[in-house]
Amino acid sequence: MDNKRLLIVASDSIPGGATKSLINLIDGLRTLGWEIMLTTPRNGYLCDELSKRNIKYRIFPYYFATLYPITSFKDIIKRPLSILRMLFFNSRAKRSLRALCEEFKPNIIHTNVSVVDIGFKVAQSLNIPHVWHIREYGDRDFGLTRLPSQSVFVDNISNQSYSIAITKDLYDYFNLNKNRASVIYNGIFSRTFSIPKFEKERFLLYVGRVEKGKGAEDLINSYLKYRSQGGKLPLKIAGSYQLTYFNKILALIENSIYKKDIEFLGQCNDIIPLMVKCLALIVPSFYEGFGRITAEAMFCKALVVGRNTGGTKEQFDNGLLYAGKEIGLRFKNDNELVKCLNKVENLSTEEIEVICQRGFETVCEFYSIEKNVEETNKFFMSVLESSKLK
């Protein structure tokens, strides 16, 4: 098919998991003949990466079609203004997007996350096939409320559009239409990716935003309990944070004698060396949509200690099915996490290497960039064929 023009609506320009997965996908689709244009609500990392690749993009503001949970009286006061702001800017963004469609003439509009709806609405108005990328639960992971309602959203992604779910659990959670949706795991690294060589060091690692949904408080509380029981491994925390919540975390350790063994590294541009060096990486998130950090760590042959929910559980389950044995250590609650941390400290180097090798082989099989690009291209082509038959 000669006409393969893809207009992508991105949710942000920050270097998060969704953005990194998108960039890997774009690189692969371009080699298969797709002409690509993007929109993003603000300048930043994504725009820099697109400029390096000479990919055209447009910047105009738009907001999530969701409401954040109310956690204070201030949130109640701000709620009406937030809704009006979202409606105003999203209305303008839809006009800008329609104009861009007239110019670019896309064959498919692809929205890179499920919390932005302007791409879907414009695609409907112009009779262009639309594909959602379902990367998050919304409510389970971030406490978001869908607008206008959850039931309308589910109907939109299942019956009024096409969808790619990044895990089977997300596919099942939204009860997606088997004729309009597919499960395609994220592409993390290329099959030719070469792991840098570093000696293992005796420390625990957390990578990700320091926030409630990511399980930051559970991690700190479990770590302090682990240390109080005689554990000796220090903890490094690499990730950005919102100051108010970060102060809450600091208050948890303020009077602890183990405070000096918890190191906050902030946002790190290159986490691969940390993953290669760490004795284990902890994933305490309550519901990861996919769990990119888990897969990245396994590519780096790091032992993963992960909560047995959402995308993290699915990755562990895939590994158990593929390798025949566990590829990491699972926990359900704080007490089980403490036991896992003690187990990590007492495992031999050889035992850790065996588990990490199983994890590495699993992610190479399931989460390579090449496989992600191949399956996504196949899905997009099926969407084009379906739209031609209508």
mmCIF file of C-alpha atoms in Angstrom:
data_model
loop_
_atom_site.group_PDB
_atom_site.id
_atom_site.type_symbol
_atom_site.label_atom_id
_atom_site.label_comp_id
_atom_site.label_asym_id
_atom_site.label_seq_id
_atom_site.Cartn_x
_atom_site.Cartn_y
_atom_site.Cartn_z
ATOM 1 C CA MET A 1 0.000 0.000 0.000
ATOM 2 C CA ASP A 2 1.519 3.299 -1.104
ATOM 3 C CA ASN A 3 -0.415 5.658 1.170
ATOM 4 C CA LYS A 4 0.754 4.996 4.722
ATOM 5 C CA ARG A 5 0.488 8.316 6.524
ATOM 6 C CA LEU A 6 0.216 8.161 10.288
ATOM 7 C CA LEU A 7 -0.745 11.140 12.451
ATOM 8 C CA ILE A 8 0.198 10.526 16.089
ATOM 9 C CA VAL A 9 -1.326 12.442 18.987
ATOM 10 C CA ALA A 10 1.162 12.320 21.871
ATOM 11 C CA SER A 11 0.216 13.075 25.469
ATOM 12 C CA ASP A 12 3.369 14.936 26.488
ATOM 13 C CA SER A 13 7.013 15.537 25.612
ATOM 14 C CA ILE A 14 8.591 14.285 28.841
ATOM 15 C CA PRO A 15 10.976 11.290 28.672
ATOM 16 C CA GLY A 16 8.513 8.856 30.252
ATOM 17 C CA GLY A 17 7.830 5.240 29.342
ATOM 18 C CA ALA A 18 5.047 6.028 26.854
ATOM 19 C CA THR A 19 7.275 8.536 25.049
ATOM 20 C CA LYS A 20 10.257 6.175 24.858
ATOM 21 C CA SER A 21 8.061 3.355 23.566
ATOM 22 C CA LEU A 22 6.607 5.718 20.966
ATOM 23 C CA ILE A 23 10.031 6.805 19.706
ATOM 24 C CA ASN A 24 11.124 3.184 19.275
ATOM 25 C CA LEU A 25 7.911 2.463 17.376
ATOM 26 C CA ILE A 26 8.317 5.509 15.126
ATOM 27 C CA ASP A 27 11.879 4.515 14.197
ATOM 28 C CA GLY A 28 10.681 1.065 13.183
ATOM 29 C CA LEU A 29 7.577 2.163 11.285
ATOM 30 C CA ARG A 30 9.574 4.630 9.209
ATOM 31 C CA THR A 31 11.767 1.787 7.931
ATOM 32 C CA LEU A 32 8.542 0.110 6.761
ATOM 33 C CA GLY A 33 7.483 3.092 4.671
ATOM 34 C CA TRP A 34 5.215 5.009 7.039
ATOM 35 C CA GLU A 35 5.186 8.788 6.721
ATOM 36 C CA ILE A 36 4.690 10.227 10.197
ATOM 37 C CA MET A 37 3.471 13.509 11.682
ATOM 38 C CA LEU A 38 3.021 14.184 15.405
ATOM 39 C CA THR A 39 1.239 16.586 17.698
ATOM 40 C CA THR A 40 2.246 17.273 21.291
ATOM 41 C CA PRO A 41 0.856 19.712 23.864
ATOM 42 C CA ARG A 42 4.247 21.159 24.821
ATOM 43 C CA ASN A 43 7.889 21.370 23.848
ATOM 44 C CA GLY A 44 10.461 19.071 25.392
ATOM 45 C CA TYR A 45 12.315 15.772 25.093
ATOM 46 C CA LEU A 46 10.005 14.274 22.450
ATOM 47 C CA CYS A 47 10.362 17.320 20.212
ATOM 48 C CA ASP A 48 14.159 17.138 20.493
ATOM 49 C CA GLU A 49 14.121 13.484 19.457
ATOM 50 C CA LEU A 50 11.794 14.180 16.532
ATOM 51 C CA SER A 51 14.009 17.034 15.339
ATOM 52 C CA LYS A 52 17.029 14.700 15.336
ATOM 53 C CA ARG A 53 15.080 12.405 13.025
ATOM 54 C CA ASN A 54 13.704 15.193 10.783
ATOM 55 C CA ILE A 55 10.140 14.215 11.710
ATOM 56 C CA LYS A 56 7.539 16.962 11.475
ATOM 57 C CA TYR A 57 5.472 17.851 14.519
ATOM 58 C CA ARG A 58 3.118 20.562 15.731
ATOM 59 C CA ILE A 59 2.738 21.956 19.237
ATOM 60 C CA PHE A 60 -0.607 23.180 20.552
ATOM 61 C CA PRO A 61 -1.996 22.814 24.093
ATOM 62 C CA TYR A 62 -4.506 20.128 25.041
ATOM 63 C CA TYR A 63 -5.340 18.285 28.243
ATOM 64 C CA PHE A 64 -6.317 14.826 29.465
ATOM 65 C CA ALA A 65 -10.039 14.024 29.222
ATOM 66 C CA THR A 66 -9.934 12.911 32.852
ATOM 67 C CA LEU A 67 -10.249 14.265 36.362
ATOM 68 C CA TYR A 68 -7.594 13.737 39.012
ATOM 69 C CA PRO A 69 -8.664 12.472 42.453
ATOM 70 C CA ILE A 70 -9.610 15.055 45.060
ATOM 71 C CA THR A 71 -7.121 14.968 47.922
ATOM 72 C CA SER A 72 -7.714 18.354 49.546
ATOM 73 C CA PHE A 73 -10.205 21.203 49.841
ATOM 74 C CA LYS A 74 -8.007 23.128 47.420
ATOM 75 C CA ASP A 75 -8.665 20.438 44.798
ATOM 76 C CA ILE A 76 -12.425 20.935 45.229
ATOM 77 C CA ILE A 77 -12.092 24.679 44.665
ATOM 78 C CA LYS A 78 -9.911 24.178 41.569
ATOM 79 C CA ARG A 79 -12.048 21.421 39.983
ATOM 80 C CA PRO A 80 -14.511 23.640 38.019
ATOM 81 C CA LEU A 81 -11.681 25.781 36.652
ATOM 82 C CA SER A 82 -9.746 22.681 35.597
ATOM 83 C CA ILE A 83 -12.761 21.363 33.684
ATOM 84 C CA LEU A 84 -13.345 24.690 31.933
ATOM 85 C CA ARG A 85 -9.662 24.920 31.020
ATOM 86 C CA MET A 86 -9.709 21.419 29.591
ATOM 87 C CA LEU A 87 -12.862 22.061 27.552
ATOM 88 C CA PHE A 88 -11.570 25.370 26.195
ATOM 89 C CA PHE A 89 -8.113 24.208 25.147
ATOM 90 C CA ASN A 90 -9.278 20.825 23.844
ATOM 91 C CA SER A 91 -11.904 22.558 21.699
ATOM 92 C CA ARG A 92 -9.197 24.768 20.167
ATOM 93 C CA ALA A 93 -6.886 21.756 19.800
ATOM 94 C CA LYS A 94 -9.532 19.848 17.825
ATOM 95 C CA ARG A 95 -9.763 22.735 15.350
ATOM 96 C CA SER A 96 -5.983 22.765 14.989
ATOM 97 C CA LEU A 97 -5.926 19.005 14.548
ATOM 98 C CA ARG A 98 -8.628 19.115 11.855
ATOM 99 C CA ALA A 99 -6.600 21.718 9.966
ATOM 100 C CA LEU A 100 -3.516 19.515 10.259
ATOM 101 C CA CYS A 101 -5.484 16.552 8.893
ATOM 102 C CA GLU A 102 -6.528 18.615 5.867
ATOM 103 C CA GLU A 103 -2.856 19.378 5.271
ATOM 104 C CA PHE A 104 -1.259 16.000 6.072
ATOM 105 C CA LYS A 105 -4.147 13.742 4.969
ATOM 106 C CA PRO A 106 -3.442 10.834 7.349
ATOM 107 C CA ASN A 107 -4.687 7.324 6.678
ATOM 108 C CA ILE A 108 -4.768 6.624 10.425
ATOM 109 C CA ILE A 109 -4.834 8.809 13.527
ATOM 110 C CA HIS A 110 -3.077 7.114 16.415
ATOM 111 C CA THR A 111 -3.377 8.399 19.999
ATOM 112 C CA ASN A 112 -0.402 7.239 22.065
ATOM 113 C CA VAL A 113 -2.299 7.005 25.380
ATOM 114 C CA SER A 114 -5.890 6.391 26.423
ATOM 115 C CA VAL A 115 -6.365 9.580 28.461
ATOM 116 C CA VAL A 116 -6.322 11.988 25.488
ATOM 117 C CA ASP A 117 -9.439 11.999 23.304
ATOM 118 C CA ILE A 118 -9.010 14.823 20.763
ATOM 119 C CA GLY A 119 -7.558 12.431 18.174
ATOM 120 C CA PHE A 120 -10.536 10.108 18.452
ATOM 121 C CA LYS A 121 -13.073 12.940 18.168
ATOM 122 C CA VAL A 122 -11.398 14.493 15.138
ATOM 123 C CA ALA A 123 -11.027 11.085 13.471
ATOM 124 C CA GLN A 124 -14.754 10.470 13.948
ATOM 125 C CA SER A 125 -15.686 13.842 12.465
ATOM 126 C CA LEU A 126 -13.470 13.291 9.409
ATOM 127 C CA ASN A 127 -14.204 9.551 8.999
ATOM 128 C CA ILE A 128 -10.543 8.594 9.488
ATOM 129 C CA PRO A 129 -9.670 5.286 11.240
ATOM 130 C CA HIS A 130 -8.469 5.896 14.786
ATOM 131 C CA VAL A 131 -6.255 3.668 16.956
ATOM 132 C CA TRP A 132 -5.962 4.118 20.720
ATOM 133 C CA HIS A 133 -2.839 2.896 22.497
ATOM 134 C CA ILE A 134 -4.144 1.603 25.834
ATOM 135 C CA ARG A 135 -1.149 2.002 28.144
ATOM 136 C CA GLU A 136 -2.895 2.662 31.468
ATOM 137 C CA TYR A 137 -5.936 1.696 33.536
ATOM 138 C CA GLY A 138 -6.567 5.302 34.528
ATOM 139 C CA ASP A 139 -8.468 4.552 37.716
ATOM 140 C CA ARG A 140 -6.427 1.675 39.149
ATOM 141 C CA ASP A 141 -3.014 3.215 38.575
ATOM 142 C CA PHE A 142 -3.587 6.987 38.750
ATOM 143 C CA GLY A 143 -7.004 7.355 40.372
ATOM 144 C CA LEU A 144 -8.366 9.160 37.298
ATOM 145 C CA THR A 145 -12.047 9.601 36.428
ATOM 146 C CA ARG A 146 -12.852 9.390 32.709
ATOM 147 C CA LEU A 147 -14.898 12.088 31.015
ATOM 148 C CA PRO A 148 -17.734 12.026 30.205
ATOM 149 C CA SER A 149 -17.873 8.559 31.850
ATOM 150 C CA GLN A 150 -16.075 5.219 32.036
ATOM 151 C CA SER A 151 -18.838 3.475 30.082
ATOM 152 C CA VAL A 152 -18.630 5.969 27.207
ATOM 153 C CA PHE A 153 -14.853 5.597 27.110
ATOM 154 C CA VAL A 154 -15.041 1.796 27.032
ATOM 155 C CA ASP A 155 -17.544 1.935 24.162
ATOM 156 C CA ASN A 156 -15.302 4.363 22.279
ATOM 157 C CA ILE A 157 -12.177 2.222 22.518
ATOM 158 C CA SER A 158 -13.953 -1.081 21.938
ATOM 159 C CA ASN A 159 -16.665 -0.369 19.367
ATOM 160 C CA GLN A 160 -16.140 3.089 17.871
ATOM 161 C CA SER A 161 -12.413 2.820 17.204
ATOM 162 C CA TYR A 162 -9.477 0.395 17.152
ATOM 163 C CA SER A 163 -7.182 -0.331 20.086
ATOM 164 C CA ILE A 164 -3.759 -1.678 20.965
ATOM 165 C CA ALA A 165 -3.492 -2.862 24.580
ATOM 166 C CA ILE A 166 0.042 -3.219 25.917
ATOM 167 C CA THR A 167 -0.938 -6.162 28.179
ATOM 168 C CA LYS A 168 -3.567 -8.896 28.248
ATOM 169 C CA ASP A 169 -4.735 -7.550 31.598
ATOM 170 C CA LEU A 170 -5.557 -4.140 30.090
ATOM 171 C CA TYR A 171 -7.297 -5.872 27.178
ATOM 172 C CA ASP A 172 -9.466 -7.855 29.600
ATOM 173 C CA TYR A 173 -10.018 -4.947 31.993
ATOM 174 C CA PHE A 174 -11.637 -2.856 29.255
ATOM 175 C CA ASN A 175 -13.335 -5.865 27.629
ATOM 176 C CA LEU A 176 -11.963 -4.912 24.226
ATOM 177 C CA ASN A 177 -13.564 -6.071 20.992
ATOM 178 C CA LYS A 178 -11.528 -8.945 19.539
ATOM 179 C CA ASN A 179 -12.359 -7.735 16.011
ATOM 180 C CA ARG A 180 -11.005 -4.246 16.688
ATOM 181 C CA ALA A 181 -8.203 -4.714 19.206
ATOM 182 C CA SER A 182 -4.934 -6.508 19.745
ATOM 183 C CA VAL A 183 -2.443 -7.096 22.554
ATOM 184 C CA ILE A 184 0.998 -5.848 21.520
ATOM 185 C CA TYR A 185 3.694 -5.617 24.156
ATOM 186 C CA ASN A 186 5.975 -2.585 24.279
ATOM 187 C CA GLY A 187 9.328 -2.757 22.533
ATOM 188 C CA ILE A 188 12.034 -2.025 25.096
ATOM 189 C CA PHE A 189 15.415 -2.770 23.497
ATOM 190 C CA SER A 190 16.572 -4.106 20.162
ATOM 191 C CA ARG A 191 17.541 -7.759 19.907
ATOM 192 C CA THR A 192 21.020 -6.467 19.069
ATOM 193 C CA PHE A 193 21.220 -4.354 22.253
ATOM 194 C CA SER A 194 24.567 -4.765 23.974
ATOM 195 C CA ILE A 195 24.513 -4.621 27.768
ATOM 196 C CA PRO A 196 27.361 -2.519 29.221
ATOM 197 C CA LYS A 197 29.728 -4.355 31.541
ATOM 198 C CA PHE A 198 29.726 -3.349 35.203
ATOM 199 C CA GLU A 199 30.450 -5.335 38.335
ATOM 200 C CA LYS A 200 27.474 -6.016 40.581
ATOM 201 C CA GLU A 201 27.298 -3.849 43.678
ATOM 202 C CA ARG A 202 25.407 -4.602 46.878
ATOM 203 C CA PHE A 203 22.554 -2.084 46.783
ATOM 204 C CA LEU A 204 18.822 -2.068 46.117
ATOM 205 C CA LEU A 205 17.380 0.206 43.422
ATOM 206 C CA TYR A 206 14.065 1.914 42.736
ATOM 207 C CA VAL A 207 13.537 3.702 39.400
ATOM 208 C CA GLY A 208 10.480 5.796 38.627
ATOM 209 C CA ARG A 209 8.451 8.754 39.785
ATOM 210 C CA VAL A 210 8.338 9.090 43.548
ATOM 211 C CA GLU A 211 4.572 9.097 44.050
ATOM 212 C CA LYS A 212 1.801 7.257 45.864
ATOM 213 C CA GLY A 213 0.598 5.216 42.875
ATOM 214 C CA LYS A 214 4.110 3.914 42.332
ATOM 215 C CA GLY A 215 4.184 2.538 45.873
ATOM 216 C CA ALA A 216 6.845 4.898 47.223
ATOM 217 C CA GLU A 217 5.517 4.892 50.793
ATOM 218 C CA ASP A 218 5.226 1.105 50.827
ATOM 219 C CA LEU A 219 8.797 0.865 49.605
ATOM 220 C CA ILE A 220 10.164 3.133 52.327
ATOM 221 C CA ASN A 221 8.160 1.494 55.113
ATOM 222 C CA SER A 222 9.153 -2.004 53.981
ATOM 223 C CA TYR A 223 12.784 -1.017 53.604
ATOM 224 C CA LEU A 224 12.931 0.439 57.132
ATOM 225 C CA LYS A 225 11.350 -2.744 58.507
ATOM 226 C CA TYR A 226 13.827 -4.862 56.551
ATOM 227 C CA ARG A 227 16.715 -2.875 58.037
ATOM 228 C CA SER A 228 15.273 -3.131 61.545
ATOM 229 C CA GLN A 229 15.325 -6.924 61.143
ATOM 230 C CA GLY A 230 19.043 -6.902 60.416
ATOM 231 C CA GLY A 231 19.117 -6.200 56.674
ATOM 232 C CA LYS A 232 22.210 -4.372 55.467
ATOM 233 C CA LEU A 233 21.700 -3.373 51.815
ATOM 234 C CA PRO A 234 21.461 0.390 51.078
ATOM 235 C CA LEU A 235 18.681 1.761 48.855
ATOM 236 C CA LYS A 236 19.077 4.125 45.889
ATOM 237 C CA ILE A 237 16.002 5.940 44.536
ATOM 238 C CA ALA A 238 16.208 7.351 40.999
ATOM 239 C CA GLY A 239 13.263 9.408 39.814
ATOM 240 C CA SER A 240 11.490 12.740 39.715
ATOM 241 C CA TYR A 241 9.049 13.863 42.378
ATOM 242 C CA GLN A 242 6.483 16.473 43.322
ATOM 243 C CA LEU A 243 7.806 18.458 46.279
ATOM 244 C CA THR A 244 4.787 18.103 48.583
ATOM 245 C CA TYR A 245 4.760 14.316 48.283
ATOM 246 C CA PHE A 246 8.541 14.111 48.487
ATOM 247 C CA ASN A 247 8.439 15.963 51.812
ATOM 248 C CA LYS A 248 5.979 13.327 53.031
ATOM 249 C CA ILE A 249 8.477 10.631 52.096
ATOM 250 C CA LEU A 250 11.301 12.480 53.852
ATOM 251 C CA ALA A 251 9.169 12.676 56.987
ATOM 252 C CA LEU A 252 8.980 8.864 57.048
ATOM 253 C CA ILE A 253 12.743 8.550 57.355
ATOM 254 C CA GLU A 254 13.552 11.748 59.259
ATOM 255 C CA ASN A 255 14.060 10.057 62.610
ATOM 256 C CA SER A 256 15.332 6.707 61.333
ATOM 257 C CA ILE A 257 18.860 5.559 62.053
ATOM 258 C CA TYR A 258 18.885 4.147 58.497
ATOM 259 C CA LYS A 259 18.266 7.544 56.881
ATOM 260 C CA LYS A 260 21.862 7.761 55.665
ATOM 261 C CA ASP A 261 21.442 4.499 53.720
ATOM 262 C CA ILE A 262 18.619 5.849 51.536
ATOM 263 C CA GLU A 263 20.027 7.905 48.670
ATOM 264 C CA PHE A 264 17.752 10.053 46.494
ATOM 265 C CA LEU A 265 19.373 10.480 43.074
ATOM 266 C CA GLY A 266 16.629 12.539 41.411
ATOM 267 C CA GLN A 267 15.894 12.186 37.696
ATOM 268 C CA CYS A 268 18.704 10.207 36.018
ATOM 269 C CA ASN A 269 19.301 10.509 32.282
ATOM 270 C CA ASP A 270 20.978 7.107 32.037
ATOM 271 C CA ILE A 271 19.640 4.447 34.372
ATOM 272 C CA ILE A 272 21.164 1.474 32.549
ATOM 273 C CA PRO A 273 24.439 1.495 34.535
ATOM 274 C CA LEU A 274 22.434 1.582 37.774
ATOM 275 C CA MET A 275 20.310 -1.365 36.663
ATOM 276 C CA VAL A 276 23.351 -3.391 35.638
ATOM 277 C CA LYS A 277 25.136 -2.684 38.924
ATOM 278 C CA CYS A 278 22.270 -3.135 41.402
ATOM 279 C CA LEU A 279 21.708 -6.355 43.299
ATOM 280 C CA ALA A 280 17.950 -6.017 42.769
ATOM 281 C CA LEU A 281 15.421 -3.528 41.382
ATOM 282 C CA ILE A 282 12.179 -3.041 43.316
ATOM 283 C CA VAL A 283 8.865 -2.356 41.533
ATOM 284 C CA PRO A 284 6.268 -1.549 44.245
ATOM 285 C CA SER A 285 3.695 0.100 41.899
ATOM 286 C CA PHE A 286 0.123 -0.905 42.690
ATOM 287 C CA TYR A 287 -0.929 -1.286 39.049
ATOM 288 C CA GLU A 288 1.608 -0.837 36.283
ATOM 289 C CA GLY A 289 -0.036 -0.674 32.868
ATOM 290 C CA PHE A 290 2.931 -2.536 31.415
ATOM 291 C CA GLY A 291 5.940 -2.037 33.666
ATOM 292 C CA ARG A 292 8.626 -0.744 31.340
ATOM 293 C CA ILE A 293 11.136 -0.497 34.186
ATOM 294 C CA THR A 294 10.663 -4.206 34.917
ATOM 295 C CA ALA A 295 11.450 -5.189 31.328
ATOM 296 C CA GLU A 296 14.381 -2.737 31.105
ATOM 297 C CA ALA A 297 15.873 -4.170 34.286
ATOM 298 C CA MET A 298 15.591 -7.725 32.976
ATOM 299 C CA PHE A 299 17.273 -6.704 29.725
ATOM 300 C CA CYS A 300 20.083 -5.417 31.970
ATOM 301 C CA LYS A 301 20.124 -8.758 33.834
ATOM 302 C CA ALA A 302 18.966 -7.225 37.096
ATOM 303 C CA LEU A 303 16.909 -9.223 39.591
ATOM 304 C CA VAL A 304 13.401 -7.726 39.820
ATOM 305 C CA VAL A 305 11.351 -7.703 43.020
ATOM 306 C CA GLY A 306 7.849 -6.729 41.865
ATOM 307 C CA ARG A 307 4.302 -6.375 43.151
ATOM 308 C CA ASN A 308 2.159 -9.222 41.856
ATOM 309 C CA THR A 309 -0.407 -7.012 40.090
ATOM 310 C CA GLY A 310 -1.101 -5.506 36.647
ATOM 311 C CA GLY A 311 1.605 -5.464 34.020
ATOM 312 C CA THR A 312 4.324 -6.533 36.469
ATOM 313 C CA LYS A 313 2.421 -9.730 37.271
ATOM 314 C CA GLU A 314 1.819 -10.384 33.579
ATOM 315 C CA GLN A 315 5.530 -10.118 32.839
ATOM 316 C CA PHE A 316 6.294 -12.549 35.650
ATOM 317 C CA ASP A 317 3.544 -14.886 34.399
ATOM 318 C CA ASN A 318 4.913 -14.752 30.843
ATOM 319 C CA GLY A 319 8.344 -15.651 32.211
ATOM 320 C CA LEU A 320 7.027 -18.525 34.295
ATOM 321 C CA LEU A 321 5.232 -19.921 31.246
ATOM 322 C CA TYR A 322 8.196 -19.373 28.903
ATOM 323 C CA ALA A 323 11.105 -20.347 31.165
ATOM 324 C CA GLY A 324 9.304 -22.838 33.388
ATOM 325 C CA LYS A 325 10.517 -21.084 36.541
ATOM 326 C CA GLU A 326 10.126 -17.670 38.146
ATOM 327 C CA ILE A 327 12.058 -14.805 36.557
ATOM 328 C CA GLY A 328 11.834 -12.541 39.611
ATOM 329 C CA LEU A 329 10.551 -12.296 43.165
ATOM 330 C CA ARG A 330 6.855 -11.461 43.666
ATOM 331 C CA PHE A 331 5.139 -9.834 46.636
ATOM 332 C CA LYS A 332 1.553 -8.843 47.460
ATOM 333 C CA ASN A 333 2.005 -6.648 50.530
ATOM 334 C CA ASP A 334 4.589 -4.900 52.691
ATOM 335 C CA ASN A 335 5.382 -7.971 54.785
ATOM 336 C CA GLU A 336 6.034 -10.063 51.682
ATOM 337 C CA LEU A 337 8.247 -7.292 50.299
ATOM 338 C CA VAL A 338 10.319 -7.378 53.492
ATOM 339 C CA LYS A 339 10.750 -11.136 53.072
ATOM 340 C CA CYS A 340 11.820 -10.626 49.461
ATOM 341 C CA LEU A 341 14.445 -8.056 50.447
ATOM 342 C CA ASN A 342 15.854 -10.456 53.025
ATOM 343 C CA LYS A 343 15.894 -13.197 50.389
ATOM 344 C CA VAL A 344 17.777 -10.959 47.931
ATOM 345 C CA GLU A 345 20.462 -10.303 50.526
ATOM 346 C CA ASN A 346 20.919 -14.008 51.197
ATOM 347 C CA LEU A 347 20.882 -15.320 47.629
ATOM 348 C CA SER A 348 24.260 -16.335 46.253
ATOM 349 C CA THR A 349 25.741 -14.619 43.207
ATOM 350 C CA GLU A 350 25.149 -17.787 41.203
ATOM 351 C CA GLU A 351 21.497 -18.020 42.239
ATOM 352 C CA ILE A 352 20.876 -14.404 41.229
ATOM 353 C CA GLU A 353 22.588 -14.925 37.886
ATOM 354 C CA VAL A 354 20.386 -17.934 37.081
ATOM 355 C CA ILE A 355 17.152 -16.018 37.797
ATOM 356 C CA CYS A 356 18.371 -12.970 35.858
ATOM 357 C CA GLN A 357 19.266 -15.087 32.836
ATOM 358 C CA ARG A 358 15.719 -16.482 32.732
ATOM 359 C CA GLY A 359 14.384 -12.938 32.877
ATOM 360 C CA PHE A 360 16.721 -11.804 30.115
ATOM 361 C CA GLU A 361 15.675 -14.632 27.800
ATOM 362 C CA THR A 362 12.003 -13.886 28.475
ATOM 363 C CA VAL A 363 12.178 -10.186 27.651
ATOM 364 C CA CYS A 364 14.216 -10.882 24.514
ATOM 365 C CA GLU A 365 11.413 -13.182 23.379
ATOM 366 C CA PHE A 366 8.439 -10.968 24.296
ATOM 367 C CA TYR A 367 9.540 -7.314 24.393
ATOM 368 C CA SER A 368 11.990 -6.584 21.604
ATOM 369 C CA ILE A 369 11.555 -3.434 19.528
ATOM 370 C CA GLU A 370 11.592 -5.516 16.365
ATOM 371 C CA LYS A 371 8.636 -7.645 17.496
ATOM 372 C CA ASN A 372 6.686 -4.586 18.636
ATOM 373 C CA VAL A 373 7.174 -2.818 15.299
ATOM 374 C CA GLU A 374 6.318 -5.918 13.277
ATOM 375 C CA GLU A 375 3.064 -6.547 15.154
ATOM 376 C CA THR A 376 2.024 -2.880 15.240
ATOM 377 C CA ASN A 377 2.607 -2.503 11.498
ATOM 378 C CA LYS A 378 0.562 -5.642 10.888
ATOM 379 C CA PHE A 379 -2.270 -4.225 13.029
ATOM 380 C CA PHE A 380 -2.190 -0.837 11.274
ATOM 381 C CA MET A 381 -2.333 -2.549 7.886
ATOM 382 C CA SER A 382 -5.347 -4.571 9.014
ATOM 383 C CA VAL A 383 -7.037 -1.324 10.100
ATOM 384 C CA LEU A 384 -6.415 0.159 6.650
ATOM 385 C CA GLU A 385 -7.848 -2.938 4.966
ATOM 386 C CA SER A 386 -10.926 -2.867 7.213
ATOM 387 C CA SER A 387 -11.527 0.811 6.493
ATOM 388 C CA LYS A 388 -11.332 0.192 2.732
ATOM 389 C CA LEU A 389 -14.083 -2.436 2.980
ATOM 390 C CA LYS A 390 -16.536 0.023 4.584
#
